[in-house]
Coordinates of C-alpha atoms in Angstrom, one line a residue:
M1 CA -7.2 4.4 20.3
T2 CA -5.1 7.6 20.9
D3 CA -7.1 10.9 22.1
I4 CA -6.9 13.5 19.5
A5 CA -8.3 16.7 20.9
V6 CA -10.8 18.9 19.3
H7 CA -9.9 22.2 18.6
Q8 CA -13.3 23.9 19.3
D9 CA -13.0 28.0 18.1
R10 CA -14.1 29.8 21.4
F11 CA -14.7 34.0 21.5
L12 CA -14.9 35.1 25.1
G13 CA -15.4 31.2 26.1
I14 CA -18.4 30.4 23.7
P15 CA -17.8 27.8 21.5
I16 CA -18.6 29.5 17.8
R17 CA -19.0 28.3 14.7
P18 CA -16.5 28.8 11.8
L19 CA -19.0 31.4 9.9
T20 CA -19.6 33.2 13.1
R21 CA -15.3 33.7 13.4
R22 CA -15.4 35.1 9.9
R23 CA -18.1 37.3 10.5
L24 CA -16.2 38.7 13.8
K25 CA -12.6 39.0 11.5
N26 CA -14.6 41.1 9.4
F27 CA -16.0 43.1 11.7
T28 CA -12.7 43.9 13.8
A29 CA -11.4 44.7 9.9
N30 CA -13.9 47.3 9.8
R31 CA -11.8 50.1 11.9
R32 CA -14.4 52.7 12.1
G33 CA -17.4 49.9 13.0
F34 CA -14.9 48.5 15.7
W35 CA -13.6 52.2 17.0
S36 CA -17.6 53.2 17.2
L37 CA -18.1 49.7 19.4
W38 CA -15.4 51.1 22.0
I39 CA -16.5 54.6 21.8
F40 CA -20.0 53.6 22.7
L41 CA -19.1 51.0 25.2
A42 CA -17.4 53.8 27.0
M43 CA -19.9 56.2 27.0
F44 CA -22.4 53.7 28.2
V45 CA -20.3 52.4 31.4
L46 CA -19.4 56.4 32.0
S47 CA -23.1 56.8 31.9
L48 CA -23.7 54.4 34.8
F49 CA -21.4 56.9 37.1
A50 CA -24.0 60.0 36.2
E51 CA -24.7 60.4 39.3
M52 CA -21.7 60.9 40.9
I53 CA -20.2 62.8 38.0
A54 CA -22.9 65.4 37.7
N55 CA -25.6 66.1 40.7
D56 CA -26.5 68.9 43.0
R57 CA -26.5 66.3 46.2
P58 CA -23.1 65.2 47.5
I59 CA -21.7 61.9 47.1
L60 CA -20.6 61.3 50.6
I61 CA -21.4 63.4 53.9
R62 CA -19.1 62.8 56.8
Y63 CA -21.4 64.0 59.6
D64 CA -21.0 63.6 63.8
G65 CA -19.1 60.3 63.1
G66 CA -21.6 58.6 60.6
F67 CA -21.3 58.4 56.6
Y68 CA -24.1 59.2 54.5
T69 CA -24.4 58.9 50.7
P70 CA -27.3 61.8 49.4
F71 CA -27.1 60.7 46.0
L72 CA -28.2 57.0 46.9
V73 CA -30.6 57.9 49.9
S74 CA -32.8 61.0 50.7
Y75 CA -32.0 62.5 54.5
A76 CA -33.9 64.5 56.4
E77 CA -32.3 67.9 57.1
T78 CA -33.2 67.2 61.0
E79 CA -30.7 64.6 60.5
F80 CA -27.8 67.3 59.9
G81 CA -29.3 69.4 63.0
G82 CA -31.4 71.3 60.8
E83 CA -34.9 72.6 61.7
F84 CA -37.4 70.9 58.8
P85 CA -38.4 67.3 58.7
T86 CA -38.5 67.2 54.9
E87 CA -35.4 66.3 52.8
A88 CA -32.2 68.7 52.8
D89 CA -31.5 71.0 50.4
Y90 CA -27.7 71.0 50.1
T91 CA -27.8 73.8 48.0
D92 CA -28.5 76.0 50.6
T93 CA -25.8 77.4 52.6
F94 CA -27.3 76.8 56.2
V95 CA -27.5 73.5 55.2
V96 CA -23.9 73.0 54.2
E97 CA -22.7 75.4 57.2
L98 CA -24.7 72.8 59.8
I99 CA -22.8 69.7 57.9
E100 CA -19.4 71.4 58.2
E101 CA -19.5 72.3 61.8
K102 CA -19.3 68.6 62.6
G103 CA -18.0 67.1 59.2
W104 CA -17.3 67.5 55.8
I105 CA -19.1 66.8 52.2
L106 CA -17.8 65.3 49.1
W107 CA -19.4 67.1 46.0
P108 CA -19.6 65.8 42.5
T109 CA -17.3 67.0 39.9
W110 CA -20.1 69.6 38.4
K111 CA -22.7 70.7 40.7
R112 CA -25.4 70.5 38.6
R113 CA -28.8 71.9 39.6
R114 CA -32.1 71.0 38.6
R115 CA -34.1 73.4 36.5
R116 CA -36.7 75.1 39.0
R117 CA -39.5 76.5 37.8
R118 CA -39.7 80.4 38.2
R119 CA -43.0 81.3 40.1
P120 CA -44.5 84.6 39.4
E121 CA -43.2 87.3 42.2
T122 CA -46.8 89.3 42.0
G123 CA -50.0 88.0 42.9
L124 CA -51.0 85.1 44.5
A125 CA -51.6 81.8 42.5
P126 CA -53.7 81.2 40.9
T127 CA -52.6 84.4 39.2
T128 CA -55.2 86.0 36.3
S129 CA -54.3 84.8 32.9
P130 CA -53.7 87.7 30.3
A131 CA -56.2 88.8 27.8
M132 CA -55.2 86.2 24.8
S133 CA -54.2 82.8 26.0
W134 CA -50.9 80.8 24.2
R135 CA -53.7 79.6 21.8
G136 CA -54.8 82.6 20.3
S137 CA -58.4 82.4 22.5
S138 CA -59.4 85.6 24.1
T139 CA -61.1 83.4 27.2
D140 CA -60.3 84.6 30.9
S141 CA -59.6 81.3 31.8
G142 CA -56.9 80.4 29.1
F143 CA -58.2 77.6 27.9
P144 CA -60.6 77.4 24.7
S145 CA -64.2 76.9 25.2
C146 CA -66.1 74.3 23.9
S147 CA -69.2 76.0 23.3
G148 CA -67.9 77.7 20.2

């Protein structure tokens, strides 16, 4: 008896049926769909590295003989010779100067700052609300009253 090799159709190492092979052939023949798939996949892979492309934290810091990755781990300002035990603000010139005295900083392509809420410069919190609230009521609290 002779050994006859059975040719089995495969796609990415997975055995497929002739109907699936025909569907893949039709999909690759549709140029717009085929290129859209590759563009979508490229954008997806690019989005996986978004923190390294646009961020307000450095990618890598070399400080006093050690390496730090602030985009992955939060470090206190005191680790870089600062005064506060809170998370370091790498956009602050004081912190940047502390780091650059004993090392260097590798920044992302775009230094993107998160939107910070602008606080009123006058008055203590909570400030008094205007005569008319955003809903149109004239209550002092800014919220419509339930009493009618």
